[in-house]
PDB file of C-alpha atoms in Angstrom:
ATOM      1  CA  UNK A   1      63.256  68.478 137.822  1.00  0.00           C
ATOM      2  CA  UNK A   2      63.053  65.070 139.728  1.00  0.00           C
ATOM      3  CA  UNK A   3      64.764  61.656 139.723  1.00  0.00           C
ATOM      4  CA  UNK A   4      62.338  59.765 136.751  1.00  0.00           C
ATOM      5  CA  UNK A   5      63.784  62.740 134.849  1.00  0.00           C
ATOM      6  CA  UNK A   6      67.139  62.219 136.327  1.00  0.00           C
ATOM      7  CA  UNK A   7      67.173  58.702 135.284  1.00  0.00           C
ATOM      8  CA  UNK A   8      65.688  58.786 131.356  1.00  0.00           C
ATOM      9  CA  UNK A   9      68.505  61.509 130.846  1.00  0.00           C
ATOM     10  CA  UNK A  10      71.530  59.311 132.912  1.00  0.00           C
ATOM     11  CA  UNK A  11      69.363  56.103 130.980  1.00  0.00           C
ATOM     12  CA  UNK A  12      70.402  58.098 127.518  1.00  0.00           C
ATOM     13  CA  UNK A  13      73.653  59.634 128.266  1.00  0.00           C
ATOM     14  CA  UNK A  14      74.758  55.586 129.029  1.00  0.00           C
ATOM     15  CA  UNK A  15      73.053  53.976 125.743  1.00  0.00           C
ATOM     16  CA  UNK A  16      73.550  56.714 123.601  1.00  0.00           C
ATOM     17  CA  UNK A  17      69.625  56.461 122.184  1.00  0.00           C
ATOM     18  CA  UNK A  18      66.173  57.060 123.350  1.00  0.00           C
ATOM     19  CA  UNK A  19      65.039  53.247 122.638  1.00  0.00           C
ATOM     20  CA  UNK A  20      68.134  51.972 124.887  1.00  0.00           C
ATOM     21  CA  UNK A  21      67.542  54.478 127.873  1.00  0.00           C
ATOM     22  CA  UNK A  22      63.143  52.986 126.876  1.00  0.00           C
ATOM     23  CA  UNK A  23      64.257  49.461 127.412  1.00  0.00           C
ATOM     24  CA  UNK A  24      66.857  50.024 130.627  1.00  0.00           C
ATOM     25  CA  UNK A  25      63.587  51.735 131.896  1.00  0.00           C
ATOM     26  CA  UNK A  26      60.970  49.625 131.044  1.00  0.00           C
ATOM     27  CA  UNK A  27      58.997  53.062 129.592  1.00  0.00           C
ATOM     28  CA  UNK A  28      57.792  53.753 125.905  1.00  0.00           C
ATOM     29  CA  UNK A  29      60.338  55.503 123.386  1.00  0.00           C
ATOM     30  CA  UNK A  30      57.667  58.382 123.795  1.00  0.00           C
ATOM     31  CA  UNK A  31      57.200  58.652 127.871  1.00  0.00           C
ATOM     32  CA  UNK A  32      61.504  58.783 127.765  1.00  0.00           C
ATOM     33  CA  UNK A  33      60.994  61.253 125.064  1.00  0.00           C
ATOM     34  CA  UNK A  34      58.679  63.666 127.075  1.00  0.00           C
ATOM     35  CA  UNK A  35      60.460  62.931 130.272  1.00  0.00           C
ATOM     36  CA  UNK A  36      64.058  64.575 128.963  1.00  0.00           C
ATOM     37  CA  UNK A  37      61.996  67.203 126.605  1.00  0.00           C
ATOM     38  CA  UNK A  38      60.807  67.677 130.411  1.00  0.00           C
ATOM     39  CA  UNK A  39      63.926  68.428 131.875  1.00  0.00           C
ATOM     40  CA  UNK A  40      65.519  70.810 129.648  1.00  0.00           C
ATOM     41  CA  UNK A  41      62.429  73.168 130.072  1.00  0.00           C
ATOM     42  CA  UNK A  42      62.876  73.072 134.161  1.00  0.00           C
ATOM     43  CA  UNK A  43      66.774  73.665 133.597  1.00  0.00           C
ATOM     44  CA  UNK A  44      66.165  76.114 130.872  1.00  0.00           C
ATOM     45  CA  UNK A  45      68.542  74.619 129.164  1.00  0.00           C
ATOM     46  CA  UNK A  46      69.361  72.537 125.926  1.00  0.00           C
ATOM     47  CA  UNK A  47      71.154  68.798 126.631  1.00  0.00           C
ATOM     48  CA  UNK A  48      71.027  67.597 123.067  1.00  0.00           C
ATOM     49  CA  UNK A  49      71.174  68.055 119.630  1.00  0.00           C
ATOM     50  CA  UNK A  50      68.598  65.949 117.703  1.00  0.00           C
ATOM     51  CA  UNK A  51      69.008  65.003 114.234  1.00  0.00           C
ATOM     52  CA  UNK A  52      66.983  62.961 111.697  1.00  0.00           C
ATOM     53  CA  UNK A  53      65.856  60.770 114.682  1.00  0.00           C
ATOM     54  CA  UNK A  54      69.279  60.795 116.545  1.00  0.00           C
ATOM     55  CA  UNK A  55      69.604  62.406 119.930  1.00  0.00           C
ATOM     56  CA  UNK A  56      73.314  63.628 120.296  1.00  0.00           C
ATOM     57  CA  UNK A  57      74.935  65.334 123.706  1.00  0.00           C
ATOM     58  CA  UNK A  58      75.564  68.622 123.746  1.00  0.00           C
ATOM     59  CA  UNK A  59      79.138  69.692 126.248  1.00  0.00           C
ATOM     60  CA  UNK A  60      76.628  70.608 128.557  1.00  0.00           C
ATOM     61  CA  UNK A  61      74.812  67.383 128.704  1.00  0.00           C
ATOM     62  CA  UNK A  62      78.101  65.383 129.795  1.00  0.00           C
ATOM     63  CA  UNK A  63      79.056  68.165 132.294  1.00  0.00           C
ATOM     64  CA  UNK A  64      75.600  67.719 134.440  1.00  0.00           C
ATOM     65  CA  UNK A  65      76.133  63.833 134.160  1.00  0.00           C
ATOM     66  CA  UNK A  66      79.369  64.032 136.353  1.00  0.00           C
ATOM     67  CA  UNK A  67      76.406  65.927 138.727  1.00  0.00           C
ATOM     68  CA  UNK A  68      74.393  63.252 138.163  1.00  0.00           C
ATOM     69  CA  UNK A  69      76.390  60.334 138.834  1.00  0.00           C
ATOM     70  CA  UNK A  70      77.448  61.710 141.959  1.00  0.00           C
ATOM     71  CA  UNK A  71      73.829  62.136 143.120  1.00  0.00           C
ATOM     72  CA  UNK A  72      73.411  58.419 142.166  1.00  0.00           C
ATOM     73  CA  UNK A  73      76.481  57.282 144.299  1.00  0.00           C
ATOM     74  CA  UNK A  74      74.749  59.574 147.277  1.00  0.00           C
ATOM     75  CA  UNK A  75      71.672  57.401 146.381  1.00  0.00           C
ATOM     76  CA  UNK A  76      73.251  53.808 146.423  1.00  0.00           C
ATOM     77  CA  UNK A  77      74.842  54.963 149.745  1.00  0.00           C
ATOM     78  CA  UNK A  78      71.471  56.087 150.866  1.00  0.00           C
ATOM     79  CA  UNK A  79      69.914  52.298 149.501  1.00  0.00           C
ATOM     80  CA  UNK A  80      72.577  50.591 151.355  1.00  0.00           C
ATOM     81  CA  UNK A  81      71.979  52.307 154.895  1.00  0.00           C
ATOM     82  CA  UNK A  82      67.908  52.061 154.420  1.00  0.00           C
ATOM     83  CA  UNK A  83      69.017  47.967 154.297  1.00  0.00           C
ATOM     84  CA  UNK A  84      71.838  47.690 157.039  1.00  0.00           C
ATOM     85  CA  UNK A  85      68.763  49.568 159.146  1.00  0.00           C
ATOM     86  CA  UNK A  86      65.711  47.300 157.511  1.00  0.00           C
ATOM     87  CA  UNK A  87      68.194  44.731 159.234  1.00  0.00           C
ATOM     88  CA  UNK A  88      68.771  46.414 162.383  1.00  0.00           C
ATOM     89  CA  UNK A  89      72.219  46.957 161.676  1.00  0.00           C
ATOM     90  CA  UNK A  90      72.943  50.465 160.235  1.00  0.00           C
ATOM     91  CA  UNK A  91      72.509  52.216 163.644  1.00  0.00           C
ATOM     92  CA  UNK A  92      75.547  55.021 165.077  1.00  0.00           C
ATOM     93  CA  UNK A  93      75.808  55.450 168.521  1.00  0.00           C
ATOM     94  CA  UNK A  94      77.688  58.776 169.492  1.00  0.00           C
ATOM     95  CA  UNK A  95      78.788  58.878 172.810  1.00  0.00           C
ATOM     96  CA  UNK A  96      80.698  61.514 175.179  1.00  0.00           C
ATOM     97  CA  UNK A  97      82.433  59.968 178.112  1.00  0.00           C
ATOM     98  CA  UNK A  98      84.816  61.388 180.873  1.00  0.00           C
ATOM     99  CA  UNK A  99      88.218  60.336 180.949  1.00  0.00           C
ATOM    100  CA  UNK A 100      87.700  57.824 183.831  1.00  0.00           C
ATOM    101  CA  UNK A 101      85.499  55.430 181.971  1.00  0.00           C
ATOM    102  CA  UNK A 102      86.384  56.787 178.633  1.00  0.00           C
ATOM    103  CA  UNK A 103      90.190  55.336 178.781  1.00  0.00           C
ATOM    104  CA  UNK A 104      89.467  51.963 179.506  1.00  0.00           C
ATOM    105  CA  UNK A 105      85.985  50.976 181.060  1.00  0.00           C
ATOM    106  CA  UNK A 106      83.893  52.231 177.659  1.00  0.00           C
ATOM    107  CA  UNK A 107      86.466  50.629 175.222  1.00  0.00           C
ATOM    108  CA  UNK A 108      85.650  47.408 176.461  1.00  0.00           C
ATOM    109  CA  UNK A 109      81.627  48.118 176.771  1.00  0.00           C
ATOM    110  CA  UNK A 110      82.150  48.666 172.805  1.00  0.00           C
ATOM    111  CA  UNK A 111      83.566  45.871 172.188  1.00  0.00           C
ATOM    112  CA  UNK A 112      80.941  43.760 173.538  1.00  0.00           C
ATOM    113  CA  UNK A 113      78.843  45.831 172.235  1.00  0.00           C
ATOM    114  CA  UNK A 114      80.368  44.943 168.661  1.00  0.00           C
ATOM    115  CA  UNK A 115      80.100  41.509 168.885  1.00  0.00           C
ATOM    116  CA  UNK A 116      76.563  42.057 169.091  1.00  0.00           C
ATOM    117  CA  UNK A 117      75.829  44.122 166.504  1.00  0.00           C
ATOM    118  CA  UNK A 118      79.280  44.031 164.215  1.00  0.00           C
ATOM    119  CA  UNK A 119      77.241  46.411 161.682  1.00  0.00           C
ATOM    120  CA  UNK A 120      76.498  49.908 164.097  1.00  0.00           C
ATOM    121  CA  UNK A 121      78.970  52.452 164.250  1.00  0.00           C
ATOM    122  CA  UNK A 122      80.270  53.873 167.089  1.00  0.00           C
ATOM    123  CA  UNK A 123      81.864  57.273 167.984  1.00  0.00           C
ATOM    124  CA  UNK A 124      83.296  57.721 171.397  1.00  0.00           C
ATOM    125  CA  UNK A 125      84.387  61.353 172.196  1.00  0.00           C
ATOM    126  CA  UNK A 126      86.438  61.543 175.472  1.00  0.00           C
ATOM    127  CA  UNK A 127      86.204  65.003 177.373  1.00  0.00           C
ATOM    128  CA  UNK A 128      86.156  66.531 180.704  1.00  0.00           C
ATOM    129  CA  UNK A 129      82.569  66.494 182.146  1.00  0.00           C
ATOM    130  CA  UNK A 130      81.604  69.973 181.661  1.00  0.00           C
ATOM    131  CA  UNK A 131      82.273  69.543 177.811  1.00  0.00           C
ATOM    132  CA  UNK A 132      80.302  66.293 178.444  1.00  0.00           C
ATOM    133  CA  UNK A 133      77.073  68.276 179.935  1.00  0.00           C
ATOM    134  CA  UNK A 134      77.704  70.723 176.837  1.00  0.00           C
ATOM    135  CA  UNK A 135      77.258  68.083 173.894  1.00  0.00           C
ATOM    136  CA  UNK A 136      74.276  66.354 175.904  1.00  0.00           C
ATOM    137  CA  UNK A 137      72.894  69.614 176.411  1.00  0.00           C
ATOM    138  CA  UNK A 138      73.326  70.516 172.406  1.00  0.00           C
ATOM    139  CA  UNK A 139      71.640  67.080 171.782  1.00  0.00           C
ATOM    140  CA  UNK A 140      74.425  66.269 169.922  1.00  0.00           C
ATOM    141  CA  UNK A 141      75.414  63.016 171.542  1.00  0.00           C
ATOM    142  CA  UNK A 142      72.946  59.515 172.175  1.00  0.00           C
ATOM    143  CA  UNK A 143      74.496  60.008 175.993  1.00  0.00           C
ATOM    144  CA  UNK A 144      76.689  60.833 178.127  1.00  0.00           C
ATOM    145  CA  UNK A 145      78.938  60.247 181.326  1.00  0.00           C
ATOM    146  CA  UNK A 146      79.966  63.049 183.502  1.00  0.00           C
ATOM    147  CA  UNK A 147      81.157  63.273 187.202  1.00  0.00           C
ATOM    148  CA  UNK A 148      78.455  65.353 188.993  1.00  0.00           C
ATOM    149  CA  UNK A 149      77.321  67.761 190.193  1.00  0.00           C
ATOM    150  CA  UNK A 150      76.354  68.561 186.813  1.00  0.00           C
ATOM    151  CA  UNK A 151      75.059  72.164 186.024  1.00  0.00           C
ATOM    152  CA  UNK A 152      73.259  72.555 182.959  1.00  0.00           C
ATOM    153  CA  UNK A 153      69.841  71.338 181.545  1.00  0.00           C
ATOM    154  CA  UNK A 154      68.216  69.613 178.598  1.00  0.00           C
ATOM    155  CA  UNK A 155      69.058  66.238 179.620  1.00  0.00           C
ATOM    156  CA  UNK A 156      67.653  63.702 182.047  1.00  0.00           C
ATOM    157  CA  UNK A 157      70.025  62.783 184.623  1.00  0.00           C
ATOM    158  CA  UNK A 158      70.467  59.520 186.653  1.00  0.00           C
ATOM    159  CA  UNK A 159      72.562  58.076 188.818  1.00  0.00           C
ATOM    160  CA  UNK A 160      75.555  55.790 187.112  1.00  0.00           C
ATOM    161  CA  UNK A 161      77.533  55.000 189.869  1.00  0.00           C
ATOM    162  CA  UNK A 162      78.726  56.344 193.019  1.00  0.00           C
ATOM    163  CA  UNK A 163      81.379  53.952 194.417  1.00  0.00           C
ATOM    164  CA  UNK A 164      84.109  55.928 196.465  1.00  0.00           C
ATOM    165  CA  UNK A 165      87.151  56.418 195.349  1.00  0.00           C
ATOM    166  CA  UNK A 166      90.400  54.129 196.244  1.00  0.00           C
ATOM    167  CA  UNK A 167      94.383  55.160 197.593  1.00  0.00           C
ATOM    168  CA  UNK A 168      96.764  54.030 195.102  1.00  0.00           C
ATOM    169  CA  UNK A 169      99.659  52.745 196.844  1.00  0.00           C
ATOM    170  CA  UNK A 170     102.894  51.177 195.927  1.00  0.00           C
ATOM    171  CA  UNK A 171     103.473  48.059 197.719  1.00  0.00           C
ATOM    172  CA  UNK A 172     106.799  48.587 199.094  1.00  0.00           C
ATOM    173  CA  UNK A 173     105.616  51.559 200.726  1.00  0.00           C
ATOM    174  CA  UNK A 174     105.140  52.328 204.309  1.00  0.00           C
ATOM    175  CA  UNK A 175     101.308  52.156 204.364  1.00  0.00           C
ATOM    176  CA  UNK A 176     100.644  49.274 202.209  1.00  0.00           C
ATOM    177  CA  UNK A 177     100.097  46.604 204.927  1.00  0.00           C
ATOM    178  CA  UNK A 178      97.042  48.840 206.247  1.00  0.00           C
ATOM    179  CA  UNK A 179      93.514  47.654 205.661  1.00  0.00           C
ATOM    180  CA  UNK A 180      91.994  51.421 205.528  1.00  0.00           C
ATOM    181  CA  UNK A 181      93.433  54.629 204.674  1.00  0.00           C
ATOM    182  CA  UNK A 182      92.505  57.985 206.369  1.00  0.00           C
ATOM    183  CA  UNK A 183      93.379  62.210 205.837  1.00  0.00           C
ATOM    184  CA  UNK A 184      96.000  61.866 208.376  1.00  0.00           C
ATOM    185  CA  UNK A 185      97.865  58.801 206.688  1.00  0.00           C
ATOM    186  CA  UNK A 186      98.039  61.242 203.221  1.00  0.00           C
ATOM    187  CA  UNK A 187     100.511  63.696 204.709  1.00  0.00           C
ATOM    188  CA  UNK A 188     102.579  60.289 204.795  1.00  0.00           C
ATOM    189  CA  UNK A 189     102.552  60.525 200.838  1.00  0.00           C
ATOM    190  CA  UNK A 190     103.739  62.224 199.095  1.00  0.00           C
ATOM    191  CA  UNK A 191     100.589  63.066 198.038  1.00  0.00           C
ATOM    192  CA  UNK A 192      99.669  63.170 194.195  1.00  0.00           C
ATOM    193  CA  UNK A 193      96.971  65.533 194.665  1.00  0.00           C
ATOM    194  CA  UNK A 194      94.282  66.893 192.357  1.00  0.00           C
ATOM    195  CA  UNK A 195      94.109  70.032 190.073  1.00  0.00           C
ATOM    196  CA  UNK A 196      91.751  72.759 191.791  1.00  0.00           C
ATOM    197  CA  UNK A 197      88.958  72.445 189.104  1.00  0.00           C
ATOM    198  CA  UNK A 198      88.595  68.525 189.734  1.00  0.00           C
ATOM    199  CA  UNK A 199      85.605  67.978 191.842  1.00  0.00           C
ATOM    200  CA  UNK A 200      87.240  64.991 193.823  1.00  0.00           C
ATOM    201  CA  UNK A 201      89.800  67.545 194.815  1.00  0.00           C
ATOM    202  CA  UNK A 202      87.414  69.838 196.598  1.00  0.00           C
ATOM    203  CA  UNK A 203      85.667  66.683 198.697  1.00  0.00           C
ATOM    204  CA  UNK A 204      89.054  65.660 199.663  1.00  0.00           C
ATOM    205  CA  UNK A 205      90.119  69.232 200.477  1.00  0.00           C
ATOM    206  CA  UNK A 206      87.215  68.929 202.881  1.00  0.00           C
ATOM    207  CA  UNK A 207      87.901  65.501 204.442  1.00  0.00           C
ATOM    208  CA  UNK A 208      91.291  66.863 205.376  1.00  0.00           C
ATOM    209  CA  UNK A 209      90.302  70.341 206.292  1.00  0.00           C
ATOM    210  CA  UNK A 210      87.805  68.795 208.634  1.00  0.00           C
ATOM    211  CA  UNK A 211      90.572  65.845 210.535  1.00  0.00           C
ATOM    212  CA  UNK A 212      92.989  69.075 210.745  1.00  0.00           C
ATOM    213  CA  UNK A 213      95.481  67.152 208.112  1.00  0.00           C
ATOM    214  CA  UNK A 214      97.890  69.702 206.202  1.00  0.00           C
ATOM    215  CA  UNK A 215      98.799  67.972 203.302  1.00  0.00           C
ATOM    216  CA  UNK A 216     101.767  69.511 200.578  1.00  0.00           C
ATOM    217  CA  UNK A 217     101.603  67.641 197.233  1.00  0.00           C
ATOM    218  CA  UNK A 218     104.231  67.975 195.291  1.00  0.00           C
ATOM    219  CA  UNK A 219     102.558  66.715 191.551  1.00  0.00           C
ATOM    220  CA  UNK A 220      99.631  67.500 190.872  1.00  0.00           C
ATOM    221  CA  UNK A 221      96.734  65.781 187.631  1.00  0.00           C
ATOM    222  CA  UNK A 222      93.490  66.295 186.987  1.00  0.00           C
ATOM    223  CA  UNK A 223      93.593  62.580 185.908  1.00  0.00           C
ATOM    224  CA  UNK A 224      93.389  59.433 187.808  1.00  0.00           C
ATOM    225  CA  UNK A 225      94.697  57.651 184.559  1.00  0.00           C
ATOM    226  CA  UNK A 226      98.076  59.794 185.204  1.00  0.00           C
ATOM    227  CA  UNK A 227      97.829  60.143 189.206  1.00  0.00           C
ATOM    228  CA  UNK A 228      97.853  56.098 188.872  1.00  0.00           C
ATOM    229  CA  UNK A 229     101.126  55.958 186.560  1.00  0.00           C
ATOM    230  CA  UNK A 230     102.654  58.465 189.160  1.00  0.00           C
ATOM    231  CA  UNK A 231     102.006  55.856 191.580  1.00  0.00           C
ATOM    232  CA  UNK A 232     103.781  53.067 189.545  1.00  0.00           C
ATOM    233  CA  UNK A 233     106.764  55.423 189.278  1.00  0.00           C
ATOM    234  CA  UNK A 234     107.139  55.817 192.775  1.00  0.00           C
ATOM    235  CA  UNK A 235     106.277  59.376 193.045  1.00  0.00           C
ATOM    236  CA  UNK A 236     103.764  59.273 196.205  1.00  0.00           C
ATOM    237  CA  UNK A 237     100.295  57.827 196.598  1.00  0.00           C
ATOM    238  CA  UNK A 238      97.218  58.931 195.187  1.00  0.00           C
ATOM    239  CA  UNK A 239      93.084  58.923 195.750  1.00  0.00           C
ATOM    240  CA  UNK A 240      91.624  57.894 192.375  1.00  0.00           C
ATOM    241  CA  UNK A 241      88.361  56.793 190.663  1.00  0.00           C
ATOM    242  CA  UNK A 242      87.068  53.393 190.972  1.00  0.00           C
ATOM    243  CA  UNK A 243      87.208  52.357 187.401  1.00  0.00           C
ATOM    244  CA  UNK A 244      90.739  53.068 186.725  1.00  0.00           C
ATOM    245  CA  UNK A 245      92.035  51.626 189.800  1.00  0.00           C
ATOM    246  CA  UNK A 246      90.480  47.822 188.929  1.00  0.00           C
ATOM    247  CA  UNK A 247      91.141  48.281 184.734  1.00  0.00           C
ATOM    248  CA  UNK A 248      94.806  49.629 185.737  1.00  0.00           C
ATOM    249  CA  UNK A 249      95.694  47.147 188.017  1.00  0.00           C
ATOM    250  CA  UNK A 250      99.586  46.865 188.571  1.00  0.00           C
ATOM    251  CA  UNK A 251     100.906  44.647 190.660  1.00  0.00           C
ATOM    252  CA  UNK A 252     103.065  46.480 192.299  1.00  0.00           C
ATOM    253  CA  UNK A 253      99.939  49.035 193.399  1.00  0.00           C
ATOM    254  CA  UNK A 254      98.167  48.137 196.400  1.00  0.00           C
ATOM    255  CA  UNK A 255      94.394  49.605 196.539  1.00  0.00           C
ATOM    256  CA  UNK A 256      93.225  50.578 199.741  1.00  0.00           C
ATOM    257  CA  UNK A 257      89.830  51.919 201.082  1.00  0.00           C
ATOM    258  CA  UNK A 258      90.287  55.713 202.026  1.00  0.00           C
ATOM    259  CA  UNK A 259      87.572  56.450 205.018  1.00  0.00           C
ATOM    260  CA  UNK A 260      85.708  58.700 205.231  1.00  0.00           C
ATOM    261  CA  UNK A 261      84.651  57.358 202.036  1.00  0.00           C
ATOM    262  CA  UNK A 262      84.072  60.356 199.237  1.00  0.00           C
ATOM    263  CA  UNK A 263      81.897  59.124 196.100  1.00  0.00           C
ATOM    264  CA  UNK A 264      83.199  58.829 192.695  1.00  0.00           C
ATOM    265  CA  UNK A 265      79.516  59.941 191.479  1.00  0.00           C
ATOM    266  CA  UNK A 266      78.806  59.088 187.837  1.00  0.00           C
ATOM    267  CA  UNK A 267      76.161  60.916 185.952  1.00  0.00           C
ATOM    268  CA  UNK A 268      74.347  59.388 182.935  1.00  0.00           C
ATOM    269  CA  UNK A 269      73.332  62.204 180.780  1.00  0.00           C
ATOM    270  CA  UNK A 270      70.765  61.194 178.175  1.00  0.00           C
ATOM    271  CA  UNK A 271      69.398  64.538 176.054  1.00  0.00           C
ATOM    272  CA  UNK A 272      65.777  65.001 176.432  1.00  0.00           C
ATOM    273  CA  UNK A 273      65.017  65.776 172.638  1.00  0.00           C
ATOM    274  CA  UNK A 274      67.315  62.910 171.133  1.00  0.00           C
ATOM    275  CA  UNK A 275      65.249  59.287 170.995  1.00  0.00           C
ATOM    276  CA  UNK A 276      67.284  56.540 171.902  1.00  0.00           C
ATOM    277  CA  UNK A 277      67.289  53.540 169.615  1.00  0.00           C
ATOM    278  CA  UNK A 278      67.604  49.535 169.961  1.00  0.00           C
ATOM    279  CA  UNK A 279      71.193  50.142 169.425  1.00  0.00           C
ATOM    280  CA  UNK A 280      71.839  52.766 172.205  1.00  0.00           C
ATOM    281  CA  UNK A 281      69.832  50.992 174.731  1.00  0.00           C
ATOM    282  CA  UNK A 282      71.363  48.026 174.404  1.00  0.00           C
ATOM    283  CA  UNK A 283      74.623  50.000 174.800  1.00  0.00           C
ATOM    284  CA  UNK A 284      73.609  51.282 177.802  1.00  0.00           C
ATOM    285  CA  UNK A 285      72.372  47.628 179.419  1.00  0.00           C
ATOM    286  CA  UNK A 286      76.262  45.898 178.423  1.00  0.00           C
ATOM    287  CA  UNK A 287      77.598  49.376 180.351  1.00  0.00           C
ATOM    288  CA  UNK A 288      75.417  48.912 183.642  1.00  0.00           C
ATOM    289  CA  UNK A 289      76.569  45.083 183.137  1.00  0.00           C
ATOM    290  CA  UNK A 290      80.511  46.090 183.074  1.00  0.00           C
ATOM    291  CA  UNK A 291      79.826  48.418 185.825  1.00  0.00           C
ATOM    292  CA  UNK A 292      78.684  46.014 188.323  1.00  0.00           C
ATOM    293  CA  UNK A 293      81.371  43.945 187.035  1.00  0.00           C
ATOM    294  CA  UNK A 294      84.324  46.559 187.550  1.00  0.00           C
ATOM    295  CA  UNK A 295      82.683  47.920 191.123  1.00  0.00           C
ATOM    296  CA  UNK A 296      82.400  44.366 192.588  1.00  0.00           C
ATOM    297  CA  UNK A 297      86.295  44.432 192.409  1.00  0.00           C
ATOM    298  CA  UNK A 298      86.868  47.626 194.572  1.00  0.00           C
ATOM    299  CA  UNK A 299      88.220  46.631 197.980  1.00  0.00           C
ATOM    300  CA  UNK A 300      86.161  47.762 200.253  1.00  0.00           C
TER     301      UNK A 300
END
């Protein structure tokens, strides 16, 4: 069975006779002929009932054209993507993206992006940078963002960004008039701290450990997104990433440097067995672009 046969028999089952489904075709009465005589011996099966040089459609025949047409619709769809690509414009980009750029910094990458190239699709997954180095890992994504360290292989790794992270503090508060933060100005809070699991929590549980700072937080997030809307509600003061301090920005937040300075490090994950198109690169160049963008707005 294959699609010449496919077509004489859907060419038929539409005209009703042989010579209609010949001249749709542009074959002899005799090639159509052969070509559906053809496909009843590879289905082992009879399609019509021919009499005195009519061909007429046995219950069978009109229950394989519903089959049919629905491999023709798969078709057209096929036809249609072969010419958004022939135009450079039929491209997906799949994309898995921590919650600190995923929120708010990758929306607007996409839609620049989009006015670029209105015809690509793109999927953006949001999750937690383990699940991040999973899917690049899998090769199931065109690349990834994940806070390192990361731990797994199968992907090349680079550098993103590494600017340090910012205090969040409400500008009626006691500390907002400073020009740098330190550990011993969070016990001041109160502090919105980190979850255990989130890396920033560990480097900060370090930069306090080592200034002898005892610090009780009374919320805790493994968000910046959230630690940030804590701030606005006047719950304490927080140490969050870069990118949602500057695409948050509230008024009525101050952001401060915190010293020493602990690195909101950014991996790009790009799978090693996954080729990268036009569409992904280019992608990646308007993200490096909003990057530098965002960063140069950090106080520092």
């Amino acid at each position: 069975m294959n699609l010449q046969q496919l077509a004489a028999f859907r060419a038929v089952m539409m005209t009703g006779t042989v010579s209609g489904a010949a001249e749709i075709l542009g074959r002899s009465q005799p090639a159509v002929s052969r070509m559906l005589d053809r496909l009843e011996a590879d289905l082992g099966l009879a399609l019509f009932e021919r009499r005195k040089g009519l061909i007429m459609p046995m219950p069978q025949a009109r229950r394989l054209l519903d089959e049919v047409e629905r491999a023709y619709v798969s078709l057209d769809s096929l036809q249609a993507l072969a010419t958004r690509l022939a135009k450079g414009q039929g491209d997906q980009v799949n994309l898995a993206i921590l919650p600190a750029l995923g929120l708010s910094f990758m929306p607007r990458v996409i839609a620049r992006f989009r006015e670029e190239r209105p015809g690509t699709r793109v999927s953006l997954a949001i999750r937690m940078s383990p699940t991040v180095e999973e899917w690049a890992a899998g090769q199931q994504v065109d690349f990834g963002f994940a806070e390192m360290p990361v731990r797994r292989t199968g992907f090349d790794t680079e550098i993103f960004s590494d600017s340090p992270y910012v205090t969040a503090v409400p500008s009626d508060h006691d500390l907002a008039g400073r020009s740098c933060l330190g550990p011993s100005d969070l016990a001041k809070g109160p502090l919105i701290y980190w979850t255990p699991f989130v890396a920033a929590r560990h480097l900060l549980d370090q930069a306090l450990i080592t200034s002898g700072v005892r610090v009780e937080a009374l919320c805790e997030t493994s968000l910046s997104g959230a630690a940030y809307e804590m701030v606005k509600q006047g719950l304490g003061i927080a140490v969050i990433d870069p990118y949602t301090a500057i695409l948050q920005h509230d008024d009525r937040i101050r952001l401060i440097p915190f010293r020493p300075a602990i690195p909101f490090s950014v991996a790009l994950l790009r799978p090693q067995f996954r080729a990268a198109t036009p569409a992904v690169e280019r992608m990646l160049a308007l993200a490096k672009t909003e990057r530098d963008k965002v960063l140069a707005e950090v106080p520092s």
